[in-house]
Short mmCIF file of C-alpha atoms and ligand atoms in Angstrom, two decimals:
data_model
loop_
_atom_site.label_atom_id
_atom_site.label_comp_id
_atom_site.label_asym_id
_atom_site.label_seq_id
_atom_site.Cartn_x
_atom_site.Cartn_y
_atom_site.Cartn_z
CA UNK A 1 37.14 5.34 -6.61
CA UNK A 2 38.64 2.70 -8.81
CA UNK A 3 36.67 0.58 -11.24
CA UNK A 4 37.21 -2.60 -9.24
CA UNK A 5 35.88 -1.32 -5.97
CA UNK A 6 32.11 -1.37 -5.77
CA UNK A 7 30.43 1.52 -4.00
CA UNK A 8 28.27 -0.76 -1.93
CA UNK A 9 28.21 -4.50 -1.56
CA UNK A 10 25.43 -6.20 0.37
CA UNK A 11 26.02 -9.76 1.49
CA UNK A 12 23.13 -11.82 2.78
CA UNK A 13 21.39 -9.01 4.65
CA UNK A 14 18.63 -10.47 6.78
CA UNK A 15 16.02 -8.81 8.95
CA UNK A 16 13.19 -10.54 10.67
CA UNK A 17 10.09 -8.85 12.11
CA UNK A 18 7.48 -10.69 14.18
CA UNK A 19 5.21 -11.30 11.19
CA UNK A 20 7.58 -11.25 8.22
CA UNK A 21 11.14 -11.74 7.16
CA UNK A 22 11.50 -8.30 5.59
CA UNK A 23 14.97 -9.05 4.18
CA UNK A 24 15.83 -12.66 3.50
CA UNK A 25 19.53 -12.91 2.68
CA UNK A 26 19.71 -9.99 0.26
CA UNK A 27 22.92 -9.72 -1.75
CA UNK A 28 23.82 -7.37 -4.59
CA UNK A 29 26.42 -4.82 -5.67
CA UNK A 30 26.06 -1.16 -6.45
CA UNK A 31 28.78 0.42 -8.60
CA UNK A 32 30.37 3.81 -8.50
CA UNK A 33 28.97 6.03 -11.20
CA UNK A 34 25.59 4.38 -11.55
CA UNK A 35 21.99 5.08 -10.67
CA UNK A 36 20.89 1.77 -9.26
CA UNK A 37 17.14 1.37 -8.96
CA UNK A 38 15.56 -0.96 -6.42
CA UNK A 39 12.01 -2.01 -7.20
CA UNK A 40 9.53 -4.45 -5.73
CA UNK A 41 6.00 -4.82 -4.52
CA UNK A 42 4.69 -3.06 -1.45
CA UNK A 43 6.22 -4.75 1.56
CA UNK A 44 9.00 -6.41 -0.45
CA UNK A 45 11.59 -4.97 1.93
CA UNK A 46 13.10 -2.01 0.07
CA UNK A 47 12.79 0.60 2.79
CA UNK A 48 13.95 -1.83 5.45
CA UNK A 49 17.08 -2.60 3.43
CA UNK A 50 17.87 1.07 2.93
CA UNK A 51 17.34 1.81 6.61
CA UNK A 52 19.84 -0.93 7.36
CA UNK A 53 22.39 0.62 4.99
CA UNK A 54 21.78 4.01 6.59
CA UNK A 55 22.17 2.64 10.11
CA UNK A 56 18.59 3.23 11.23
CA UNK A 57 17.73 -0.44 11.54
CA UNK A 58 20.04 -3.18 12.78
CA UNK A 59 20.05 -6.29 10.60
CA UNK A 60 19.91 -9.76 12.12
CA UNK A 61 22.68 -10.87 9.83
CA UNK A 62 24.75 -10.09 6.78
CA UNK A 63 27.68 -7.91 5.81
CA UNK A 64 28.00 -4.51 4.18
CA UNK A 65 31.05 -3.31 2.26
CA UNK A 66 31.49 0.34 1.36
CA UNK A 67 34.02 1.08 -1.35
CA UNK A 68 35.42 -2.40 -0.96
CA UNK A 69 35.93 -2.28 2.79
CA UNK A 70 33.82 -4.04 5.44
CA UNK A 71 31.64 -1.46 7.17
CA UNK A 72 30.10 -1.39 10.62
CA UNK A 73 27.04 0.82 10.32
CA UNK A 74 25.37 1.20 13.70
CA UNK A 75 23.84 4.62 13.29
CA UNK A 76 23.18 7.27 10.66
CA UNK A 77 26.29 9.04 11.98
CA UNK A 78 28.34 5.98 10.94
CA UNK A 79 26.67 5.97 7.55
CA UNK A 80 27.36 9.67 7.02
CA UNK A 81 30.99 9.17 7.98
CA UNK A 82 31.18 6.51 5.26
CA UNK A 83 29.74 8.91 2.70
CA UNK A 84 26.20 7.55 2.67
CA UNK A 85 23.25 9.97 2.61
CA UNK A 86 19.55 9.24 2.63
CA UNK A 87 16.58 11.32 1.62
CA UNK A 88 13.48 10.02 3.32
CA UNK A 89 10.04 10.15 1.91
CA UNK A 90 8.89 12.15 4.87
CA UNK A 91 11.26 15.04 5.01
CA UNK A 92 13.00 15.61 8.26
CA UNK A 93 13.51 19.34 8.02
CA UNK A 94 12.93 21.99 10.65
CA UNK A 95 10.09 24.02 9.16
CA UNK A 96 10.78 27.30 10.87
CA UNK A 97 14.48 27.31 10.06
CA UNK A 98 15.88 28.78 6.89
CA UNK A 99 17.23 26.70 4.05
CA UNK A 100 20.80 27.49 5.07
CA UNK A 101 20.19 26.62 8.72
CA UNK A 102 18.63 23.32 7.76
CA UNK A 103 21.47 22.38 5.47
CA UNK A 104 24.23 22.97 7.99
CA UNK A 105 22.28 21.90 11.09
CA UNK A 106 24.49 19.77 13.32
CA UNK A 107 27.53 20.37 11.11
CA UNK A 108 27.94 24.12 11.45
CA UNK A 109 31.38 25.54 10.82
CA UNK A 110 32.66 27.33 13.89
CA UNK A 111 34.99 30.19 14.55
CA UNK A 112 36.22 30.48 18.12
CA UNK A 113 33.26 28.45 19.44
CA UNK A 114 30.60 30.51 17.67
CA UNK A 115 28.76 29.31 14.60
CA UNK A 116 30.26 30.88 11.52
CA UNK A 117 27.17 31.33 9.35
CA UNK A 118 29.08 33.30 6.72
CA UNK A 119 31.51 30.44 6.18
CA UNK A 120 28.53 28.09 6.00
CA UNK A 121 26.87 30.32 3.43
CA UNK A 122 29.99 30.38 1.28
CA UNK A 123 30.38 26.64 1.20
CA UNK A 124 26.68 26.00 0.59
CA UNK A 125 26.74 28.54 -2.24
CA UNK A 126 29.68 26.73 -3.79
CA UNK A 127 27.71 23.51 -3.50
CA UNK A 128 24.68 25.10 -5.18
CA UNK A 129 26.85 26.20 -8.10
CA UNK A 130 28.36 22.74 -8.38
CA UNK A 131 25.02 20.93 -8.59
CA UNK A 132 23.18 23.67 -10.47
CA UNK A 133 20.35 24.15 -7.98
CA UNK A 134 18.57 27.44 -7.68
CA UNK A 135 17.58 27.90 -4.06
CA UNK A 136 17.05 30.91 -1.80
CA UNK A 137 19.19 30.16 1.24
CA UNK A 138 17.27 32.60 3.42
CA UNK A 139 13.78 31.29 2.67
CA UNK A 140 12.07 29.48 5.49
CA UNK A 141 11.58 25.82 4.71
CA UNK A 142 7.86 25.86 5.53
CA UNK A 143 7.33 28.38 2.74
CA UNK A 144 8.86 26.17 0.06
CA UNK A 145 7.00 23.79 -2.23
CA UNK A 146 7.86 20.12 -1.70
CA UNK A 147 10.10 19.99 -4.75
CA UNK A 148 12.39 22.60 -3.21
CA UNK A 149 12.19 21.04 0.26
CA UNK A 150 13.50 17.89 -1.30
CA UNK A 151 16.44 19.84 -2.72
CA UNK A 152 17.20 21.04 0.78
CA UNK A 153 17.24 17.41 1.93
CA UNK A 154 19.57 16.49 -0.90
CA UNK A 155 21.87 19.43 -0.20
CA UNK A 156 21.97 18.43 3.44
CA UNK A 157 23.43 15.08 2.47
CA UNK A 158 25.86 16.65 -0.03
CA UNK A 159 27.03 19.15 2.56
CA UNK A 160 27.96 16.12 4.65
CA UNK A 161 29.86 14.89 1.59
CA UNK A 162 27.60 12.00 0.67
CA UNK A 163 28.92 10.00 -2.25
CA UNK A 164 26.27 7.33 -2.08
CA UNK A 165 22.85 8.92 -2.12
CA UNK A 166 19.77 6.86 -1.25
CA UNK A 167 16.39 8.18 -2.35
CA UNK A 168 13.28 6.33 -1.16
CA UNK A 169 10.39 7.14 -3.52
CA UNK A 170 11.62 10.67 -4.14
CA UNK A 171 9.19 11.45 -6.94
CA UNK A 172 5.98 10.39 -5.20
CA UNK A 173 5.35 14.00 -4.23
CA UNK A 174 6.91 15.74 -7.23
CA UNK A 175 5.32 17.21 -10.33
CA UNK A 176 6.54 15.73 -13.61
CA UNK A 177 8.63 18.85 -14.15
CA UNK A 178 10.23 18.67 -10.70
CA UNK A 179 10.94 14.99 -11.27
CA UNK A 180 12.70 15.88 -14.53
CA UNK A 181 14.89 18.37 -12.70
CA UNK A 182 15.70 15.80 -10.02
CA UNK A 183 16.73 13.29 -12.69
CA UNK A 184 19.05 15.81 -14.34
CA UNK A 185 20.72 16.36 -11.01
CA UNK A 186 21.02 12.63 -10.34
CA UNK A 187 22.59 11.97 -13.75
CA UNK A 188 25.10 14.77 -13.14
CA UNK A 189 25.84 13.46 -9.66
CA UNK A 190 26.73 9.97 -10.87
CA UNK A 191 28.63 11.40 -13.85
CA UNK A 192 31.01 12.86 -11.24
CA UNK A 193 31.68 9.32 -10.01
CA UNK A 194 29.13 9.14 -7.22
CA UNK A 195 26.34 6.64 -6.74
CA UNK A 196 22.59 6.84 -6.42
CA UNK A 197 20.22 4.20 -5.09
CA UNK A 198 16.76 5.02 -6.33
CA UNK A 199 13.56 3.38 -5.07
CA UNK A 200 10.39 3.96 -7.04
CA UNK A 201 7.11 2.36 -8.05
CA UNK A 202 7.03 4.43 -11.22
CA UNK A 203 8.68 2.02 -13.59
CA UNK A 204 8.73 4.47 -16.48
CA UNK A 205 10.95 6.70 -14.34
CA UNK A 206 13.12 3.78 -13.40
CA UNK A 207 13.63 3.12 -17.11
CA UNK A 208 14.44 6.78 -17.68
CA UNK A 209 16.91 7.48 -14.91
CA UNK A 210 18.63 4.24 -13.89
CA UNK A 211 21.55 2.22 -15.24
CA UNK A 212 20.67 -1.03 -13.51
CA UNK A 213 17.70 -2.33 -11.58
CA UNK A 214 17.54 -4.83 -8.75
CA UNK A 215 14.14 -6.43 -8.24
CA UNK A 216 13.12 -7.64 -4.79
CA UNK A 217 10.20 -9.89 -4.00
CA UNK A 218 9.20 -11.12 -0.54
CA UNK A 219 12.51 -10.00 0.93
CA UNK A 220 14.64 -11.79 -1.67
CA UNK A 221 16.51 -10.62 -4.73
CA UNK A 222 14.82 -11.79 -7.92
CA UNK A 223 17.60 -10.42 -10.09
CA UNK A 224 19.59 -7.42 -11.26
CA UNK A 225 19.15 -6.27 -14.86
CA UNK A 226 20.74 -3.63 -17.09
CA UNK A 227 18.12 -0.97 -17.69
CA UNK A 228 18.66 -0.70 -21.47
CA UNK A 229 18.05 -4.44 -21.73
CA UNK A 230 14.74 -4.49 -19.88
CA UNK A 231 11.27 -2.94 -20.10
CA UNK A 232 8.45 -1.78 -17.85
CA UNK A 233 6.54 -4.95 -18.64
CA UNK A 234 9.46 -7.19 -17.75
CA UNK A 235 10.17 -5.34 -14.51
CA UNK A 236 6.50 -5.59 -13.57
CA UNK A 237 6.55 -9.30 -14.26
CA UNK A 238 9.67 -9.81 -12.16
CA UNK A 239 8.16 -7.82 -9.30
CA UNK A 240 4.74 -9.36 -9.21
CA UNK A 241 5.44 -12.79 -10.63
CA UNK A 242 2.74 -12.51 -13.30
CA UNK A 243 1.74 -10.32 -16.23
CA UNK A 244 0.37 -6.94 -15.19
CA UNK A 245 -2.19 -5.10 -17.27
CA UNK A 246 -0.74 -1.66 -17.54
CA UNK A 247 -3.76 0.16 -18.96
CA UNK A 248 -7.09 0.76 -17.27
CA UNK A 249 -9.86 -1.23 -18.88
CA UNK A 250 -13.23 0.41 -18.79
CA UNK A 251 -16.35 0.89 -20.84
CA UNK A 252 -17.80 4.34 -21.62
CA UNK A 253 -19.54 5.88 -18.61
CA UNK A 254 -23.30 5.96 -18.28
CA UNK A 255 -23.79 9.02 -16.10
CA UNK A 256 -26.96 9.22 -14.04
CA UNK A 257 -28.24 11.82 -11.60
CA UNK A 258 -25.96 14.46 -10.09
CA UNK A 259 -24.67 13.12 -6.76
CA UNK A 260 -22.17 15.82 -5.90
CA UNK A 261 -22.53 19.44 -6.86
CA UNK A 262 -20.27 22.30 -5.92
CA UNK A 263 -21.41 25.84 -6.64
CA UNK A 264 -19.29 28.97 -6.38
CA UNK A 265 -17.01 27.53 -3.73
CA UNK A 266 -14.40 29.77 -2.14
CA UNK A 267 -11.71 28.93 0.39
CA UNK A 268 -10.10 32.05 1.76
CA UNK A 269 -7.77 33.10 4.52
CA UNK A 270 -7.62 36.68 5.70
CA UNK A 271 -4.94 38.68 3.94
CA UNK A 272 -4.03 35.93 1.50
CA UNK A 273 -4.94 35.08 -2.05
CA UNK A 274 -7.99 32.81 -2.18
CA UNK A 275 -6.97 29.13 -2.25
CA UNK A 276 -10.14 28.19 -4.08
CA UNK A 277 -11.78 30.95 -6.09
CA UNK A 278 -15.29 30.22 -7.23
CA UNK A 279 -15.21 26.58 -8.26
CA UNK A 280 -18.28 25.01 -9.86
CA UNK A 281 -18.52 21.34 -10.67
CA UNK A 282 -20.90 18.43 -10.79
CA UNK A 283 -20.23 14.73 -10.53
CA UNK A 284 -22.89 12.30 -11.63
CA UNK A 285 -23.58 8.76 -10.58
CA UNK A 286 -21.52 6.45 -12.72
CA UNK A 287 -18.81 8.88 -13.74
CA UNK A 288 -15.27 9.73 -12.73
CA UNK A 289 -14.43 13.39 -12.80
CA UNK A 290 -10.70 13.99 -12.74
CA UNK A 291 -8.99 17.14 -11.55
CA UNK A 292 -5.53 17.68 -12.91
CA UNK A 293 -3.24 20.40 -11.67
CA UNK A 294 0.16 21.13 -10.29
CA UNK A 295 0.03 20.52 -6.57
CA UNK A 296 -0.61 23.64 -4.56
CA UNK A 297 -3.19 25.14 -6.90
CA UNK A 298 -6.11 24.68 -4.55
CA UNK A 299 -6.93 21.02 -5.13
CA UNK A 300 -6.17 20.06 -1.52
CA UNK A 301 -8.28 22.89 -0.16
CA UNK A 302 -11.13 22.05 -2.52
CA UNK A 303 -11.11 18.44 -1.35
CA UNK A 304 -10.93 19.48 2.31
CA UNK A 305 -13.89 21.79 1.83
CA UNK A 306 -16.01 19.16 0.11
CA UNK A 307 -15.21 16.56 2.73
CA UNK A 308 -16.09 18.89 5.58
CA UNK A 309 -12.59 19.39 6.90
CA UNK A 310 -12.29 23.09 6.21
CA UNK A 311 -14.56 26.15 6.19
CA UNK A 312 -15.64 27.56 2.84
CA UNK A 313 -18.10 29.88 1.18
CA UNK A 314 -20.47 28.49 -1.40
CA UNK A 315 -22.74 25.51 -1.71
CA UNK A 316 -21.96 21.81 -1.73
CA UNK A 317 -24.78 19.35 -2.28
CA UNK A 318 -24.46 15.67 -1.48
CA UNK A 319 -27.20 13.79 -3.29
CA UNK A 320 -29.07 17.06 -3.34
CA UNK A 321 -28.63 17.85 0.34
CA UNK A 322 -26.75 20.73 1.86
CA UNK A 323 -24.84 20.32 5.13
CA UNK A 324 -24.98 23.56 7.05
CA UNK A 325 -21.54 23.73 8.59
CA UNK A 326 -18.37 21.91 7.55
CA UNK A 327 -18.72 18.64 9.39
CA UNK A 328 -16.70 15.64 8.26
CA UNK A 329 -18.88 13.21 10.21
CA UNK A 330 -22.12 14.43 8.64
CA UNK A 331 -20.52 14.34 5.19
CA UNK A 332 -19.47 10.76 5.82
CA UNK A 333 -22.96 9.84 6.91
CA UNK A 334 -24.11 10.95 3.46
CA UNK A 335 -22.12 8.01 2.12
CA UNK A 336 -19.21 10.12 1.04
CA UNK A 337 -15.80 8.44 1.26
CA UNK A 338 -12.50 10.25 1.23
CA UNK A 339 -9.05 8.98 0.37
CA UNK A 340 -6.90 11.80 1.77
CA UNK A 341 -3.68 12.91 0.13
CA UNK A 342 -1.63 12.75 3.31
CA UNK A 343 -2.05 9.27 4.65
CA UNK A 344 -0.10 9.88 7.83
CA UNK A 345 -1.72 13.14 8.84
CA UNK A 346 -5.34 12.40 7.90
CA UNK A 347 -5.61 8.81 6.80
CA UNK A 348 -4.39 6.65 9.64
CA UNK A 349 -3.87 6.74 13.36
CA UNK A 350 -0.39 5.25 13.42
CA UNK A 351 -0.66 3.75 16.88
CA UNK A 352 -4.00 2.07 16.16
CA UNK A 353 -4.25 -1.47 14.87
CA UNK A 354 -5.35 -2.16 11.31
CA UNK A 355 -8.70 -3.26 12.65
CA UNK A 356 -9.31 -0.01 14.49
CA UNK A 357 -8.07 2.03 11.54
CA UNK A 358 -10.44 0.18 9.25
CA UNK A 359 -13.57 1.34 11.06
CA UNK A 360 -12.32 4.85 11.71
CA UNK A 361 -14.99 7.37 10.83
CA UNK A 362 -17.80 4.84 11.14
CA UNK A 363 -16.74 3.45 14.51
CA UNK A 364 -19.56 5.11 16.45
CA UNK A 365 -22.45 3.54 14.62
CA UNK A 366 -23.98 0.36 13.29
CA UNK A 367 -22.92 -2.20 12.42
CA UNK A 368 -19.82 -1.64 14.56
CA UNK A 369 -21.62 -0.77 17.80
CA UNK A 370 -24.75 -2.33 19.22
CA UNK A 371 -27.73 -0.33 20.38
CA UNK A 372 -26.20 0.19 23.79
CA UNK A 373 -23.14 1.75 22.24
CA UNK A 374 -20.83 -1.20 22.80
CA UNK A 375 -18.37 -2.35 20.16
CA UNK A 376 -19.37 -5.54 18.39
CA UNK A 377 -15.91 -7.05 18.30
CA UNK A 378 -16.75 -10.08 16.18
CA UNK A 379 -18.43 -7.91 13.56
CA UNK A 380 -15.47 -5.55 13.49
CA UNK A 381 -12.99 -8.43 13.20
CA UNK A 382 -14.92 -9.94 10.31
CA UNK A 383 -15.20 -6.65 8.54
CA UNK A 384 -11.49 -5.92 9.00
CA UNK A 385 -10.53 -9.37 7.73
CA UNK A 386 -12.70 -8.78 4.69
CA UNK A 387 -10.93 -5.54 3.82
CA UNK A 388 -7.45 -6.89 4.47
CA UNK A 389 -8.17 -9.94 2.33
CA UNK A 390 -9.84 -8.05 -0.52
CA UNK A 391 -7.20 -5.35 -0.70
CA UNK A 392 -4.29 -7.72 -0.23
CA UNK A 393 -2.90 -5.84 2.75
CA UNK A 394 0.38 -7.48 3.75
CA UNK A 395 1.05 -8.79 6.27
CA UNK A 396 -2.47 -10.16 6.63
CA UNK A 397 -2.80 -9.31 10.31
CA UNK A 398 -5.63 -7.12 11.57
CA UNK A 399 -3.77 -6.39 14.79
CA UNK A 400 -0.51 -4.87 13.58
CA UNK A 401 -0.28 -1.18 14.37
CA UNK A 402 -0.43 1.06 11.34
CA UNK A 403 3.08 2.43 11.74
CA UNK A 404 4.57 -1.00 11.05
CA UNK A 405 3.19 -1.28 7.54
CA UNK A 406 5.18 -0.47 4.46
CA UNK A 407 4.13 2.74 2.72
CA UNK A 408 2.10 1.09 0.01
CA UNK A 409 0.32 -1.27 2.37
CA UNK A 410 -0.68 1.64 4.57
CA UNK A 411 -2.20 3.23 1.50
CA UNK A 412 -4.05 0.00 0.69
CA UNK A 413 -5.59 0.05 4.18
CA UNK A 414 -7.01 3.51 3.54
CA UNK A 415 -8.27 2.74 0.05
CA UNK A 416 -9.82 -0.47 1.32
CA UNK A 417 -11.54 1.27 4.22
CA UNK A 418 -12.99 3.96 1.99
CA UNK A 419 -14.23 1.66 -0.76
CA UNK A 420 -15.36 -1.35 1.27
CA UNK A 421 -18.13 0.67 2.93
CA UNK A 422 -19.71 1.11 -0.50
CA UNK A 423 -19.93 4.89 -0.74
CA UNK A 424 -22.14 6.72 -3.18
CA UNK A 425 -19.57 9.45 -3.59
CA UNK A 426 -15.82 8.95 -3.50
CA UNK A 427 -13.41 11.82 -3.18
CA UNK A 428 -10.04 10.34 -3.99
CA UNK A 429 -6.85 12.38 -3.66
CA UNK A 430 -3.74 10.66 -5.01
CA UNK A 431 -5.35 7.25 -4.41
CA UNK A 432 -2.42 5.20 -5.64
CA UNK A 433 0.49 7.23 -4.31
CA UNK A 434 3.26 4.86 -3.21
CA UNK A 435 1.32 1.81 -4.30
CA UNK A 436 2.97 -0.88 -6.44
CA UNK A 437 2.00 -1.57 -10.01
CA UNK A 438 -0.06 -4.67 -9.28
CA UNK A 439 -1.98 -2.89 -6.54
CA UNK A 440 -2.56 0.13 -8.79
CA UNK A 441 -4.13 -2.18 -11.33
CA UNK A 442 -6.38 -3.57 -8.61
CA UNK A 443 -7.38 -0.22 -7.09
CA UNK A 444 -8.20 1.20 -10.51
CA UNK A 445 -10.35 -1.82 -11.23
CA UNK A 446 -12.21 -1.39 -7.95
CA UNK A 447 -12.87 2.27 -8.65
CA UNK A 448 -14.12 1.55 -12.18
CA UNK A 449 -16.37 -1.25 -10.91
CA UNK A 450 -17.86 0.98 -8.25
CA UNK A 451 -18.42 3.63 -10.91
CA UNK A 452 -20.26 1.10 -13.04
CA UNK A 453 -22.49 0.39 -10.07
CA UNK A 454 -23.35 4.06 -9.82
CA UNK A 455 -20.74 5.64 -7.57
CA UNK A 456 -19.72 9.21 -8.35
CA UNK A 457 -15.98 9.77 -8.20
CA UNK A 458 -14.02 12.96 -7.85
CA UNK A 459 -10.40 12.07 -8.54
CA UNK A 460 -7.60 14.47 -7.74
CA UNK A 461 -4.20 13.33 -8.83
CA UNK A 462 -0.84 14.79 -9.64
CA UNK A 463 -0.21 11.75 -11.80
CA UNK A 464 -1.35 12.74 -15.27
CA UNK A 465 -1.35 9.18 -16.48
CA UNK A 466 -3.71 8.24 -13.73
CA UNK A 467 -6.06 11.11 -14.52
CA UNK A 468 -5.98 10.46 -18.25
CA UNK A 469 -6.59 6.75 -17.97
CA UNK A 470 -9.17 6.75 -15.18
CA UNK A 471 -11.25 9.91 -15.61
CA UNK A 472 -14.31 10.23 -17.82
CA UNK A 473 -13.98 14.01 -17.82
CA UNK A 474 -10.99 16.12 -16.83
CA UNK A 475 -10.99 19.57 -15.26
CA UNK A 476 -7.76 21.49 -14.89
CA UNK A 477 -7.19 23.62 -11.83
CA UNK A 478 -4.83 26.56 -11.70
CA UNK A 479 -4.48 29.14 -8.91
CA UNK A 480 -7.74 28.12 -7.29
CA UNK A 481 -9.85 28.15 -10.43
CA UNK A 482 -11.02 25.63 -12.97
CA UNK A 483 -9.29 26.87 -16.11
CA UNK A 484 -10.45 24.28 -18.58
CA UNK A 485 -12.16 21.01 -19.30
CA UNK A 486 -10.60 18.37 -21.53
CA UNK A 487 -12.10 15.13 -22.75
CA UNK A 488 -9.82 12.18 -21.92
CA UNK A 489 -9.67 11.06 -25.55
CA UNK A 490 -8.36 14.53 -26.45
CA UNK A 491 -6.06 14.83 -23.45
CA UNK A 492 -2.34 14.76 -23.92
CA UNK A 493 0.35 15.54 -21.41
CA UNK A 494 1.22 18.67 -23.42
CA UNK A 495 -2.33 19.95 -23.56
CA UNK A 496 -2.93 19.36 -19.86
CA UNK A 497 0.52 20.67 -19.05
CA UNK A 498 -0.23 24.01 -20.70
CA UNK A 499 -3.53 24.39 -18.87
CA UNK A 500 -1.85 23.38 -15.62
CA UNK A 501 0.59 26.22 -16.15
CA UNK A 502 -2.34 28.60 -16.56
CA UNK A 503 -2.03 28.96 -20.32
CA UNK A 504 -5.60 28.78 -21.58
CA UNK A 505 -5.06 29.08 -25.33
CA UNK A 506 -6.47 32.56 -25.68
CA UNK A 507 -10.05 32.33 -24.50
CA UNK A 508 -10.58 32.81 -20.76
CA UNK A 509 -12.27 29.85 -19.14
N1 LIG B 1 9.06 -1.92 12.66
C1 LIG B 1 8.42 -2.94 12.05
N2 LIG B 1 7.72 -3.86 12.74
C2 LIG B 1 7.10 -4.87 12.12
N3 LIG B 1 7.11 -5.08 10.79
C3 LIG B 1 7.78 -4.20 10.04
C4 LIG B 1 8.47 -3.08 10.62
N4 LIG B 1 9.04 -2.37 9.62
C5 LIG B 1 8.74 -3.02 8.48
N5 LIG B 1 7.99 -4.12 8.73
C6 LIG B 1 7.49 -5.07 7.73
O1 LIG B 1 8.55 -5.41 6.88
C7 LIG B 1 8.07 -5.62 5.54
C8 LIG B 1 8.88 -4.79 4.57
O2 LIG B 1 8.58 -3.43 4.74
P1 LIG B 1 9.28 -2.29 3.89
O3 LIG B 1 8.82 -0.99 4.45
O4 LIG B 1 10.73 -2.53 3.84
O5 LIG B 1 8.63 -2.53 2.44
P2 LIG B 1 8.85 -1.69 1.09
O6 LIG B 1 9.44 -2.61 0.10
O7 LIG B 1 9.55 -0.44 1.38
O8 LIG B 1 7.31 -1.42 0.66
P3 LIG B 1 6.60 -0.09 0.04
O9 LIG B 1 6.80 -0.16 -1.43
O10 LIG B 1 5.15 -0.31 0.36
O11 LIG B 1 7.17 1.09 0.70
C9 LIG B 1 6.60 -5.26 5.56
O12 LIG B 1 5.84 -6.43 5.62
C10 LIG B 1 6.43 -4.46 6.84
O13 LIG B 1 5.15 -4.59 7.36
MG1 LIG B 2 8.99 1.59 1.35
#
């Protein structure tokens, strides 16, 4: 690993899809010993480029050099052989296997034909000591929080001796604390002479963890800058091509009648600790109620209960009305919209076109069907074009199937669908996850405008900045309960952080 040899050199990498040139002659160098961030708007081509480097996608043209030598990367196996590892945003672990089994899967040491799990354990333990991770090798992956699952993914690549580690939006699902731990590991990893390629929309993190940043726009390189010499504002400008307003602009709320009320709500499973334990809350027309909390403290279950996706005990009133049984369709008919936290599992049908995804949930009724129950295709097309245009979904097609969108554009489709129908109540879980900085600005503006027109918003977000800047009131959830309320003007990361850890400053809530 000499100074002269670059870890990775990309020369005019090009990849064309039917509707877009995802990579348009991309060239840049990544050095040994650096964290190299790659940023750009949704659909700019970041994931495509990394999949090319990892051998998952074949480029139409261009050359790749690894450690100074030309490389033929036709499959992930080739990439691994060249010391390249990739951690995907959607983890590819086997849930029912243990941590150890997942790490060594496919590369098990053998003794006389049989898998030598003890040898595997010894080498993985050595690896754990080297990188300073604390991980129970015998835990089943499905029982681990996402932060630890990600460590398993990272260890998997290290076990295969990755020296160039690619992370595609690794912090989207992490708590701030987990992200901090990841960054410490990454800094240590490059200090040992390795290389990290780090994709993120969180520019503050990019500033914190990277040495250099390459900005991509519309499949082309805008430039590579030294991190200490740039700023969030400059990166945003390079990405978007204009100034981006980084703070939410809104006037004080003028709350009206209660539109959503939740009384003594419990979500329980036999033999387990209650997921939601007696939550009470009210959201009024014209206000945004934020719920802050470390993921896994009942927020997801609370949202699923309110949106009719999961059984619960207690009372939920939508504009004063109670719906007898959990019933997502009925809830929706009460003009409740829901931006779900897991866009692939609940938000989109990946094999459906944009158009069909955009009417999902309302597809069985007017204006999308006529009185005989037939689809009104022209109406649906117009509606879909309206959403795609308004929410700047790229590419602009209404016929592309959902799986072919970039992560952030898929999210824009969901947000657009849920807001365009003009709900009275919006339940938004992680509404801007994976969305670029310009689109965050836009989505926040839409939510604030709808609030000003009288929509009630329940916002659940792991992003404290988002909660602090968007919410008019903030509740903190811990172990299924609301443990405190903080006014946004009094909220600080420290104060919320303490409550999120269950420390309630003496008085019980
Ligand atoms: N299999 C595919 N078929 C058609 N188009 C595709 C396919 N994969 C990617 N694209 C298109 O290529 C472009 C680049 O997508 P890519 O996923 O690389 O963007 P990205 O920079 O990672 O964006 P994001 O920040 O939203 O994740 C997008 O317009 C996307 O729709
Ligand atoms: Mg991507």
